Amino acid sequence: MTAKLYIDGREICASEGDVLIDVAADYGIHIPSLCYMRGRPCLGTCRVCSVVVNGSIMPACTARIADGMVVEVAQPEVADMRRALVEANFSEGNHNCPSCEKSGRCELQAVAYEVEMVVSRFPYRFAERERDQTARHIFLERDRCIFCQRCVEFIRDIDTGHKIFAIHGRGTHARIDIDVVLADRMPPEQVREAADICPVGCIIEKGRGYNDPIGKRKFETRSIRDRVLEGDKK
């Protein structure tokens, strides 16, 4: 059933029940996100896609289209809130972009440019999280993790369906962990997928690094806004 809604005053028609962040993108309106991936189940963990829907703030990845919906994306207060959420991610981890293997391909870095972040308004914690290199093919740079949970939900053992990654602990003690036995059974294509869906440089494929380029600096040649609106995040 077709519904009529308004995004920043613009009248839009879409199917009831569709995901707001996708509909906005289809109409050339970019709403940044760090956990949502089009075509996959919504995680709703990062809240960077927050917008105003009928007067209430909610993540655009969980909002479903309904007739008469009024959405504000560019409203200054909610835009600043999105920027604050991105800044919080930088302050809570150690994101030294010039020395990171994923610089130029990092979604956190790209979204920071998109929301016009200059420096975090929050004190930097300089968290110390122990690296994990016990798996045969995967290196975990834990202090870069933003706990988006993409790897937890979307990367599973091919035979059993069991989760390979997990979040353990809470608050400042939370960390990303890996089931080494299951990880060592991952085929090369799945290892590459895990590294690629990580929005930051937390999951690194061993054997690929500075001496062996791990990818083009995609967000420097085309912005994350343009890639999302064109349906290409590869």
Coordinates of N, CA and C in Angstrom, one line a residue:
M1 N 0.8 -1.2 0.0 CA 0.0 0.0 0.0 C 0.9 1.2 0.0
T2 N 0.6 2.2 -0.9 CA 1.4 3.4 -1.0 C 1.0 4.4 0.1
A3 N 2.1 5.0 0.7 CA 1.9 6.0 1.7 C 2.5 7.3 1.3
K4 N 2.0 8.4 1.7 CA 2.6 9.7 1.4 C 3.2 10.2 2.7
L5 N 4.5 10.7 2.6 CA 5.2 11.2 3.8 C 5.9 12.5 3.4
Y6 N 6.5 13.1 4.4 CA 7.2 14.4 4.1 C 8.6 14.3 4.8
I7 N 9.7 14.5 4.0 CA 11.0 14.5 4.6 C 11.6 15.9 4.4
D8 N 11.8 16.6 5.4 CA 12.3 18.0 5.4 C 11.4 18.8 4.5
G9 N 10.1 18.6 4.6 CA 9.1 19.4 3.8 C 8.9 18.9 2.4
R10 N 9.6 17.9 2.0 CA 9.5 17.4 0.6 C 8.5 16.2 0.6
E11 N 7.5 16.3 -0.3 CA 6.5 15.2 -0.3 C 7.0 14.0 -1.1
I12 N 6.9 12.8 -0.5 CA 7.4 11.6 -1.0 C 6.4 10.5 -0.9
C13 N 6.4 9.6 -1.9 CA 5.5 8.5 -1.9 C 6.3 7.2 -1.8
A14 N 5.9 6.3 -1.0 CA 6.7 5.0 -0.8 C 5.7 4.0 -0.3
S15 N 6.2 2.7 -0.2 CA 5.3 1.6 0.2 C 5.3 1.6 1.8
E16 N 4.1 1.4 2.3 CA 4.0 1.3 3.8 C 4.9 0.1 4.3
G17 N 5.6 0.4 5.4 CA 6.4 -0.7 5.9 C 7.8 -0.7 5.5
D18 N 8.2 0.1 4.4 CA 9.5 0.2 4.0 C 10.4 0.9 5.0
V19 N 11.7 0.7 5.0 CA 12.6 1.2 5.9 C 12.9 2.7 5.6
L20 N 12.8 3.6 6.5 CA 12.9 5.0 6.2 C 14.3 5.4 5.7
I21 N 15.3 4.8 6.2 CA 16.7 5.2 5.7 C 16.9 4.8 4.2
D22 N 16.2 3.7 3.8 CA 16.3 3.3 2.4 C 15.5 4.2 1.5
V23 N 14.3 4.5 2.0 CA 13.4 5.4 1.2 C 14.1 6.8 1.0
A24 N 14.6 7.3 2.1 CA 15.3 8.6 2.0 C 16.4 8.5 0.9
A25 N 17.2 7.5 1.0 CA 18.3 7.3 0.0 C 17.8 7.2 -1.4
D26 N 16.7 6.5 -1.6 CA 16.1 6.4 -3.0 C 15.7 7.8 -3.5
Y27 N 15.4 8.7 -2.6 CA 15.0 10.0 -3.1 C 16.2 11.1 -2.9
G28 N 17.4 10.6 -2.8 CA 18.5 11.4 -2.8 C 18.8 12.1 -1.5
I29 N 18.2 11.6 -0.4 CA 18.4 12.2 0.9 C 19.3 11.3 1.8
H30 N 20.5 11.7 2.0 CA 21.4 10.8 2.7 C 21.3 10.9 4.3
I31 N 21.1 9.8 4.9 CA 21.1 9.8 6.4 C 22.2 8.9 6.8
P32 N 23.2 9.4 7.5 CA 24.4 8.6 7.8 C 24.1 7.5 8.8
S33 N 24.9 6.4 8.7 CA 24.7 5.3 9.6 C 26.1 4.5 9.7
L34 N 26.3 3.9 10.8 CA 27.5 3.1 11.0 C 27.2 1.6 11.2
C35 N 26.0 1.2 11.5 CA 25.7 -0.2 11.7 C 24.7 -0.8 10.7
Y36 N 23.9 0.1 10.1 CA 22.9 -0.4 9.1 C 23.5 -0.8 7.8
M37 N 23.1 -1.9 7.2 CA 23.5 -2.3 5.9 C 22.2 -2.6 5.1
R38 N 22.0 -2.0 4.0 CA 20.8 -2.2 3.2 C 20.7 -3.6 2.8
G39 N 19.5 -4.2 3.0 CA 19.2 -5.6 2.6 C 19.5 -6.6 3.7
R40 N 20.0 -6.1 4.8 CA 20.3 -6.9 6.0 C 19.4 -6.5 7.2
P41 N 19.2 -7.4 8.1 CA 18.4 -7.0 9.3 C 18.9 -5.8 10.0
C42 N 18.0 -5.0 10.5 CA 18.4 -3.8 11.2 C 19.0 -4.1 12.6
L43 N 20.1 -3.5 13.0 CA 20.8 -3.7 14.2 C 20.4 -2.6 15.2
G44 N 20.3 -1.4 14.8 CA 19.9 -0.3 15.6 C 20.9 0.0 16.8
T45 N 22.2 -0.2 16.6 CA 23.2 -0.1 17.6 C 23.8 1.3 17.7
C46 N 24.1 1.9 16.5 CA 24.9 3.1 16.5 C 24.1 4.4 16.7
R47 N 22.9 4.4 16.3 CA 22.0 5.6 16.5 C 22.5 6.8 15.7
V48 N 23.5 6.6 14.8 CA 24.0 7.8 14.0 C 22.9 8.2 12.9
C49 N 22.0 7.3 12.6 CA 20.9 7.6 11.6 C 19.7 8.3 12.3
S50 N 19.8 8.8 13.5 CA 18.7 9.4 14.2 C 18.1 10.6 13.5
V51 N 16.8 10.6 13.4 CA 16.1 11.7 12.8 C 14.8 12.0 13.6
V52 N 14.1 13.1 13.3 CA 12.9 13.4 14.0 C 11.7 12.9 13.2
V53 N 10.9 12.0 13.8 CA 9.8 11.4 13.1 C 8.5 11.8 13.9
N54 N 7.6 12.6 13.3 CA 6.4 13.0 14.0 C 6.7 13.6 15.4
G55 N 7.8 14.4 15.4 CA 8.1 15.1 16.7 C 9.0 14.3 17.6
S56 N 9.3 13.0 17.4 CA 10.1 12.2 18.3 C 11.4 11.8 17.6
I57 N 12.5 11.7 18.3 CA 13.7 11.3 17.8 C 13.8 9.8 17.8
M58 N 14.2 9.2 16.6 CA 14.3 7.8 16.5 C 15.3 7.4 15.4
P59 N 15.9 6.3 15.4 CA 16.8 5.9 14.3 C 16.1 5.6 13.0
A60 N 16.6 6.1 11.9 CA 15.9 5.9 10.6 C 15.9 4.5 10.1
C61 N 16.8 3.7 10.7 CA 16.9 2.3 10.3 C 15.8 1.4 10.9
T62 N 15.2 1.9 12.0 CA 14.1 1.1 12.6 C 12.8 1.7 12.3
A63 N 12.7 2.9 11.7 CA 11.4 3.6 11.4 C 10.9 3.0 10.1
R64 N 9.6 2.6 10.2 CA 8.9 2.1 9.0 C 8.0 3.1 8.5
I65 N 7.9 3.1 7.2 CA 7.1 4.1 6.5 C 5.6 3.9 6.8
A66 N 4.9 5.1 7.2 CA 3.5 5.1 7.4 C 2.9 6.3 6.8
D67 N 1.7 6.2 6.4 CA 1.0 7.4 5.7 C 1.0 8.6 6.7
G68 N 1.3 9.7 6.1 CA 1.3 11.0 6.9 C 2.5 11.3 7.7
M69 N 3.5 10.4 7.7 CA 4.7 10.5 8.5 C 5.4 11.8 8.1
V70 N 5.9 12.6 9.1 CA 6.6 13.8 8.9 C 8.0 13.6 9.5
V71 N 9.0 13.7 8.6 CA 10.4 13.4 9.0 C 11.3 14.7 8.9
E72 N 12.1 14.9 9.9 CA 13.1 16.0 9.8 C 14.5 15.4 9.9
V73 N 15.3 15.6 8.8 CA 16.6 15.1 8.8 C 17.6 16.2 9.1
A74 N 17.4 17.4 8.4 CA 18.3 18.5 8.5 C 18.1 19.4 9.7
Q75 N 17.1 19.1 10.6 CA 16.9 19.9 11.7 C 18.2 20.1 12.5
P76 N 18.6 21.3 12.8 CA 19.9 21.6 13.4 C 20.2 20.8 14.7
E77 N 19.2 20.6 15.6 CA 19.4 19.9 16.8 C 19.7 18.5 16.6
V78 N 19.0 17.8 15.7 CA 19.2 16.4 15.5 C 20.5 16.2 14.7
A79 N 20.8 17.1 13.8 CA 22.1 17.0 13.0 C 23.3 17.1 14.0
D80 N 23.2 18.0 15.0 CA 24.2 18.1 16.0 C 24.3 16.9 16.8
M81 N 23.2 16.2 17.1 CA 23.2 15.0 17.9 C 23.9 13.9 17.1
R82 N 23.6 13.8 15.8 CA 24.3 12.8 15.0 C 25.8 13.0 15.0
R83 N 26.2 14.3 14.9 CA 27.7 14.6 15.0 C 28.2 14.2 16.4
A84 N 27.5 14.5 17.4 CA 28.0 14.1 18.8 C 28.2 12.6 18.9
L85 N 27.3 11.8 18.3 CA 27.4 10.4 18.4 C 28.7 9.9 17.7
V86 N 29.0 10.5 16.5 CA 30.2 10.2 15.8 C 31.4 10.6 16.6
E87 N 31.4 11.8 17.2 CA 32.5 12.2 18.1 C 32.7 11.3 19.3
A88 N 31.6 10.8 19.8 CA 31.7 9.9 21.0 C 32.4 8.6 20.6
N89 N 32.2 8.1 19.3 CA 32.9 6.9 18.9 C 34.4 7.2 18.8
F90 N 34.8 8.4 18.4 CA 36.2 8.7 18.3 C 36.8 8.8 19.7
S91 N 36.1 9.4 20.6 CA 36.7 9.6 22.0 C 36.7 8.3 22.8
E92 N 35.9 7.3 22.5 CA 35.8 6.1 23.2 C 36.8 5.1 22.8
G93 N 37.4 5.2 21.6 CA 38.4 4.3 21.1 C 39.7 5.0 20.7
N94 N 40.5 4.2 20.1 CA 41.8 4.8 19.6 C 41.8 4.8 18.1
H95 N 41.4 5.9 17.5 CA 41.3 5.9 16.0 C 42.3 6.9 15.5
N96 N 43.5 6.4 15.3 CA 44.6 7.1 14.7 C 44.6 6.9 13.2
C97 N 43.8 7.7 12.5 CA 43.6 7.5 11.1 C 44.8 7.4 10.3
P98 N 45.8 8.3 10.4 CA 47.0 8.2 9.5 C 47.7 6.9 9.6
S99 N 47.7 6.1 10.7 CA 48.4 4.9 10.9 C 47.5 3.7 10.7
C100 N 46.2 3.9 10.4 CA 45.3 2.7 10.3 C 45.3 2.1 8.9
E101 N 45.3 0.8 8.9 CA 45.2 0.1 7.6 C 44.0 0.4 6.8
K102 N 42.9 0.9 7.4 CA 41.7 1.1 6.7 C 41.4 2.6 6.4
S103 N 42.4 3.4 6.7 CA 42.2 4.8 6.4 C 41.9 5.0 4.9
G104 N 40.9 5.8 4.7 CA 40.4 6.1 3.3 C 39.3 5.1 2.9
R105 N 39.2 4.0 3.7 CA 38.1 3.0 3.4 C 37.3 2.8 4.6
C106 N 37.5 3.6 5.7 CA 36.8 3.5 7.0 C 35.5 4.3 7.0
E107 N 34.4 3.6 7.3 CA 33.1 4.3 7.3 C 33.0 5.3 8.4
L108 N 33.6 5.0 9.6 CA 33.6 6.0 10.7 C 34.3 7.3 10.2
Q109 N 35.4 7.1 9.6 CA 36.2 8.3 9.1 C 35.4 9.1 8.0
A110 N 34.7 8.3 7.1 CA 33.9 8.9 6.1 C 32.7 9.6 6.6
V111 N 32.0 9.0 7.6 CA 30.9 9.7 8.2 C 31.3 10.9 9.0
A112 N 32.4 10.9 9.6 CA 32.9 12.0 10.3 C 33.1 13.2 9.4
Y113 N 33.6 13.0 8.2 CA 33.7 14.0 7.2 C 32.3 14.5 6.8
E114 N 31.4 13.6 6.7 CA 30.0 13.9 6.2 C 29.3 14.7 7.2
V115 N 29.5 14.5 8.5 CA 28.7 15.3 9.5 C 29.5 16.5 9.9
E116 N 30.7 16.7 9.2 CA 31.5 17.9 9.4 C 32.1 18.0 10.8
M117 N 32.5 16.8 11.3 CA 33.2 16.7 12.6 C 34.6 17.3 12.4
V118 N 35.1 18.1 13.3 CA 36.5 18.6 13.3 C 37.3 17.9 14.4
V119 N 36.7 18.0 15.7 CA 37.3 17.3 16.8 C 36.2 16.9 17.8
S120 N 36.5 15.9 18.6 CA 35.4 15.5 19.5 C 35.2 16.5 20.6
R121 N 34.0 16.7 21.0 CA 33.7 17.6 22.1 C 33.8 16.8 23.4
F122 N 34.1 15.5 23.4 CA 34.2 14.7 24.6 C 35.7 14.4 24.9
P123 N 36.0 14.3 26.1 CA 37.4 13.9 26.5 C 37.8 12.5 25.9
Y124 N 39.0 12.4 25.3 CA 39.4 11.2 24.8 C 39.8 10.2 25.9
R125 N 39.3 9.0 25.8 CA 39.6 8.0 26.9 C 40.9 7.2 26.7
F126 N 41.3 7.2 25.4 CA 42.5 6.4 25.1 C 42.4 5.0 25.7
A127 N 41.3 4.3 25.4 CA 41.1 3.0 25.9 C 42.2 2.0 25.6
E128 N 42.5 1.2 26.5 CA 43.5 0.1 26.3 C 42.8 -1.2 26.3
R129 N 42.7 -1.7 25.1 CA 42.0 -3.0 24.9 C 43.0 -4.0 24.2
E130 N 43.2 -5.1 24.8 CA 44.2 -6.0 24.3 C 43.9 -6.5 22.9
R131 N 44.9 -6.5 22.1 CA 44.8 -7.0 20.7 C 44.7 -8.5 20.8
D132 N 44.0 -9.1 19.8 CA 43.9 -10.6 19.7 C 44.4 -11.1 18.4
Q133 N 45.4 -11.8 18.4 CA 46.0 -12.4 17.1 C 46.0 -13.9 17.2
T134 N 45.2 -14.5 18.0 CA 45.3 -16.0 18.1 C 44.7 -16.7 17.0
A135 N 43.7 -16.1 16.3 CA 43.1 -16.8 15.1 C 44.1 -16.8 13.9
R136 N 44.0 -17.8 13.1 CA 45.0 -18.1 12.1 C 44.9 -17.0 11.0
H137 N 43.7 -16.5 10.7 CA 43.6 -15.6 9.5 C 43.1 -14.2 9.9
I138 N 42.8 -14.0 11.2 CA 42.1 -12.7 11.6 C 42.9 -12.1 12.7
F139 N 43.1 -10.8 12.6 CA 43.7 -10.0 13.7 C 42.7 -9.0 14.2
L140 N 42.5 -9.0 15.5 CA 41.5 -8.0 16.1 C 42.2 -6.9 16.7
E141 N 42.0 -5.7 16.2 CA 42.5 -4.5 16.8 C 41.4 -3.9 17.6
R142 N 41.3 -4.4 18.8 CA 40.1 -4.1 19.6 C 39.8 -2.7 19.9
D143 N 40.9 -1.9 20.1 CA 40.6 -0.5 20.5 C 40.0 0.4 19.4
R144 N 39.8 -0.2 18.2 CA 39.1 0.5 17.1 C 37.6 0.1 17.0
C145 N 37.2 -0.9 17.7 CA 35.9 -1.4 17.6 C 34.9 -0.4 18.1
I146 N 33.8 -0.2 17.4 CA 32.7 0.7 17.8 C 31.4 -0.1 18.2
F147 N 31.6 -1.4 18.3 CA 30.5 -2.2 18.8 C 29.2 -2.1 17.9
C148 N 29.4 -2.0 16.6 CA 28.2 -2.0 15.7 C 27.5 -3.3 15.7
Q149 N 28.2 -4.4 15.9 CA 27.7 -5.8 15.9 C 27.4 -6.3 14.5
R150 N 27.9 -5.7 13.5 CA 27.8 -6.3 12.2 C 28.4 -7.7 12.1
C151 N 29.6 -7.8 12.6 CA 30.3 -9.1 12.5 C 29.6 -10.1 13.4
V152 N 29.1 -9.7 14.5 CA 28.4 -10.6 15.4 C 27.2 -11.3 14.8
E153 N 26.4 -10.4 14.1 CA 25.1 -10.9 13.5 C 25.2 -11.5 12.1
F154 N 26.2 -11.0 11.3 CA 26.2 -11.3 9.9 C 27.3 -12.3 9.5
I155 N 28.2 -12.6 10.4 CA 29.3 -13.5 10.1 C 29.1 -14.8 11.0
R156 N 28.7 -15.9 10.4 CA 28.4 -17.1 11.1 C 29.1 -18.3 10.5
D157 N 29.3 -19.3 11.3 CA 29.9 -20.5 10.8 C 29.0 -21.1 9.7
I158 N 29.6 -21.5 8.6 CA 28.9 -21.9 7.4 C 28.1 -23.2 7.7
D159 N 28.7 -24.1 8.5 CA 28.1 -25.4 8.7 C 27.1 -25.4 9.8
T160 N 27.4 -24.7 10.9 CA 26.5 -24.8 12.1 C 25.6 -23.5 12.3
G161 N 26.0 -22.4 11.7 CA 25.3 -21.2 11.9 C 25.6 -20.5 13.2
H162 N 26.6 -21.0 13.9 CA 27.0 -20.4 15.2 C 27.7 -19.1 14.9
K163 N 27.6 -18.2 15.9 CA 28.3 -16.9 15.8 C 29.8 -17.1 16.0
I164 N 30.6 -16.4 15.1 CA 32.0 -16.5 15.2 C 32.6 -15.3 16.1
F165 N 31.9 -14.2 16.1 CA 32.3 -13.1 16.9 C 31.2 -12.8 18.0
A166 N 31.6 -12.2 19.1 CA 30.7 -11.9 20.1 C 31.2 -10.7 20.9
I167 N 30.2 -10.0 21.6 CA 30.6 -8.9 22.5 C 30.5 -9.4 23.9
H168 N 31.6 -9.3 24.6 CA 31.6 -9.8 26.0 C 31.9 -8.6 26.9
G169 N 31.2 -8.6 28.1 CA 31.4 -7.5 29.0 C 30.4 -6.4 28.8
R170 N 30.4 -5.4 29.7 CA 29.5 -4.3 29.5 C 30.2 -3.0 29.8
G171 N 29.6 -1.9 29.3 CA 30.2 -0.6 29.6 C 31.6 -0.5 29.1
T172 N 32.5 0.1 30.0 CA 33.9 0.3 29.7 C 34.7 -1.0 29.6
H173 N 34.0 -2.1 30.1 CA 34.7 -3.4 30.1 C 34.3 -4.3 28.8
A174 N 33.4 -3.7 28.0 CA 33.0 -4.4 26.8 C 34.2 -4.6 25.8
R175 N 34.2 -5.8 25.1 CA 35.2 -6.0 24.1 C 34.6 -7.0 23.1
I176 N 35.2 -6.9 21.9 CA 34.8 -7.9 20.8 C 35.7 -9.1 21.0
D177 N 35.1 -10.3 20.9 CA 35.9 -11.6 21.0 C 35.6 -12.4 19.8
I178 N 36.4 -13.4 19.6 CA 36.3 -14.3 18.4 C 36.5 -15.7 18.9
D179 N 35.7 -16.6 18.3 CA 35.8 -18.0 18.5 C 36.8 -18.6 17.6
V180 N 38.0 -18.8 18.2 CA 39.2 -19.2 17.3 C 38.9 -20.5 16.5
V181 N 38.3 -21.4 17.2 CA 38.1 -22.7 16.5 C 37.2 -22.5 15.2
L182 N 36.1 -21.7 15.4 CA 35.3 -21.4 14.2 C 35.9 -20.5 13.2
A183 N 36.7 -19.5 13.7 CA 37.4 -18.6 12.9 C 38.4 -19.3 12.0
D184 N 39.1 -20.3 12.5 CA 40.1 -21.0 11.7 C 39.5 -21.9 10.6
R185 N 38.2 -22.1 10.7 CA 37.5 -22.9 9.6 C 36.9 -22.0 8.5
M186 N 37.0 -20.6 8.7 CA 36.5 -19.7 7.7 C 37.2 -19.8 6.4
P187 N 36.5 -19.9 5.3 CA 37.2 -19.9 4.0 C 37.7 -18.4 3.7
P188 N 38.6 -18.3 2.8 CA 39.2 -17.0 2.5 C 38.1 -15.9 2.2
E189 N 37.1 -16.3 1.5 CA 36.0 -15.4 1.1 C 35.3 -14.8 2.3
Q190 N 35.1 -15.7 3.3 CA 34.4 -15.2 4.5 C 35.3 -14.3 5.4
V191 N 36.6 -14.6 5.4 CA 37.5 -13.8 6.1 C 37.5 -12.4 5.5
R192 N 37.5 -12.3 4.2 CA 37.5 -11.0 3.5 C 36.2 -10.3 3.8
E193 N 35.1 -11.0 3.8 CA 33.8 -10.4 4.1 C 33.8 -9.8 5.5
A194 N 34.3 -10.6 6.4 CA 34.3 -10.1 7.8 C 35.1 -8.8 7.9
A195 N 36.3 -8.7 7.2 CA 37.1 -7.5 7.3 C 36.4 -6.4 6.5
D196 N 35.6 -6.7 5.5 CA 35.0 -5.6 4.7 C 33.8 -5.1 5.4
I197 N 33.0 -5.9 6.1 CA 31.8 -5.3 6.7 C 32.1 -4.6 8.0
C198 N 33.3 -4.8 8.5 CA 33.7 -4.0 9.7 C 33.8 -2.5 9.3
P199 N 33.1 -1.6 9.9 CA 33.1 -0.2 9.4 C 34.4 0.5 9.8
V200 N 35.2 -0.1 10.7 CA 36.4 0.5 11.1 C 37.6 -0.5 10.8
G201 N 38.7 -0.2 11.4 CA 39.9 -1.1 11.2 C 40.1 -2.1 12.3
C202 N 39.0 -2.7 12.8 CA 39.0 -3.6 13.9 C 39.4 -5.0 13.5
I203 N 38.7 -5.5 12.4 CA 38.9 -6.8 11.9 C 39.8 -6.7 10.7
I204 N 41.0 -7.2 10.9 CA 42.1 -7.2 9.9 C 42.4 -8.6 9.4
E205 N 42.4 -8.8 8.1 CA 42.8 -10.0 7.5 C 44.3 -10.1 7.6
K206 N 44.8 -11.2 8.2 CA 46.3 -11.4 8.3 C 46.9 -11.6 6.9
G207 N 48.1 -11.0 6.7 CA 48.8 -11.2 5.4 C 48.5 -10.0 4.5
R208 N 47.6 -9.1 4.9 CA 47.3 -8.0 4.1 C 47.5 -6.7 4.9
G209 N 48.3 -5.8 4.6 CA 48.6 -4.7 5.4 C 49.3 -3.6 4.6
Y210 N 50.2 -2.9 5.2 CA 50.8 -1.7 4.6 C 51.6 -2.1 3.4
N211 N 52.3 -3.2 3.4 CA 53.2 -3.6 2.3 C 52.4 -4.2 1.2
D212 N 51.2 -4.7 1.5 CA 50.3 -5.3 0.5 C 49.0 -4.5 0.6
P213 N 48.7 -3.5 -0.3 CA 47.5 -2.7 -0.1 C 46.3 -3.5 0.0
I214 N 45.4 -3.1 1.0 CA 44.2 -3.9 1.2 C 43.0 -3.3 0.6
G215 N 43.1 -2.3 -0.3 CA 42.0 -1.7 -0.9 C 42.2 -0.3 -1.4
K216 N 41.4 0.1 -2.3 CA 41.5 1.5 -2.7 C 40.9 2.4 -1.7
R217 N 41.4 3.7 -1.6 CA 40.9 4.6 -0.6 C 39.5 5.2 -1.2
K218 N 38.5 4.3 -1.1 CA 37.3 4.5 -1.8 C 36.6 5.8 -1.4
F219 N 36.6 6.2 -0.1 CA 35.9 7.4 0.3 C 36.6 8.7 -0.1
E220 N 37.8 8.6 -0.6 CA 38.5 9.8 -1.0 C 38.3 10.0 -2.5
T221 N 37.8 9.0 -3.2 CA 37.5 9.1 -4.6 C 36.0 9.4 -4.8
R222 N 35.2 8.9 -3.9 CA 33.8 9.2 -4.0 C 33.2 9.2 -2.5
S223 N 32.5 10.2 -2.1 CA 32.1 10.3 -0.7 C 31.1 9.1 -0.4
I224 N 31.0 8.9 0.9 CA 30.1 7.9 1.4 C 28.6 8.3 1.1
R225 N 28.3 9.6 1.1 CA 27.0 10.0 0.7 C 26.7 9.6 -0.8
D226 N 27.6 9.8 -1.7 CA 27.4 9.5 -3.1 C 27.3 7.9 -3.3
R227 N 28.1 7.2 -2.5 CA 28.0 5.7 -2.7 C 26.7 5.2 -2.2
V228 N 26.2 5.7 -1.0 CA 25.0 5.2 -0.5 C 23.8 5.5 -1.4
L229 N 23.8 6.8 -1.9 CA 22.7 7.2 -2.8 C 22.7 6.5 -4.1
E230 N 23.9 6.0 -4.5 CA 24.0 5.3 -5.8 C 23.9 3.8 -5.5
G231 N 23.6 3.4 -4.3 CA 23.5 2.0 -3.9 C 24.7 1.2 -4.0
D232 N 25.9 1.8 -3.8 CA 27.2 1.1 -3.9 C 28.0 1.4 -2.7
K233 N 28.2 0.4 -1.8 CA 29.1 0.6 -0.6 C 30.3 -0.3 -0.7
K234 N 30.5 -0.9 -1.9 CA 31.7 -1.8 -2.0 C 32.9 -1.0 -2.3

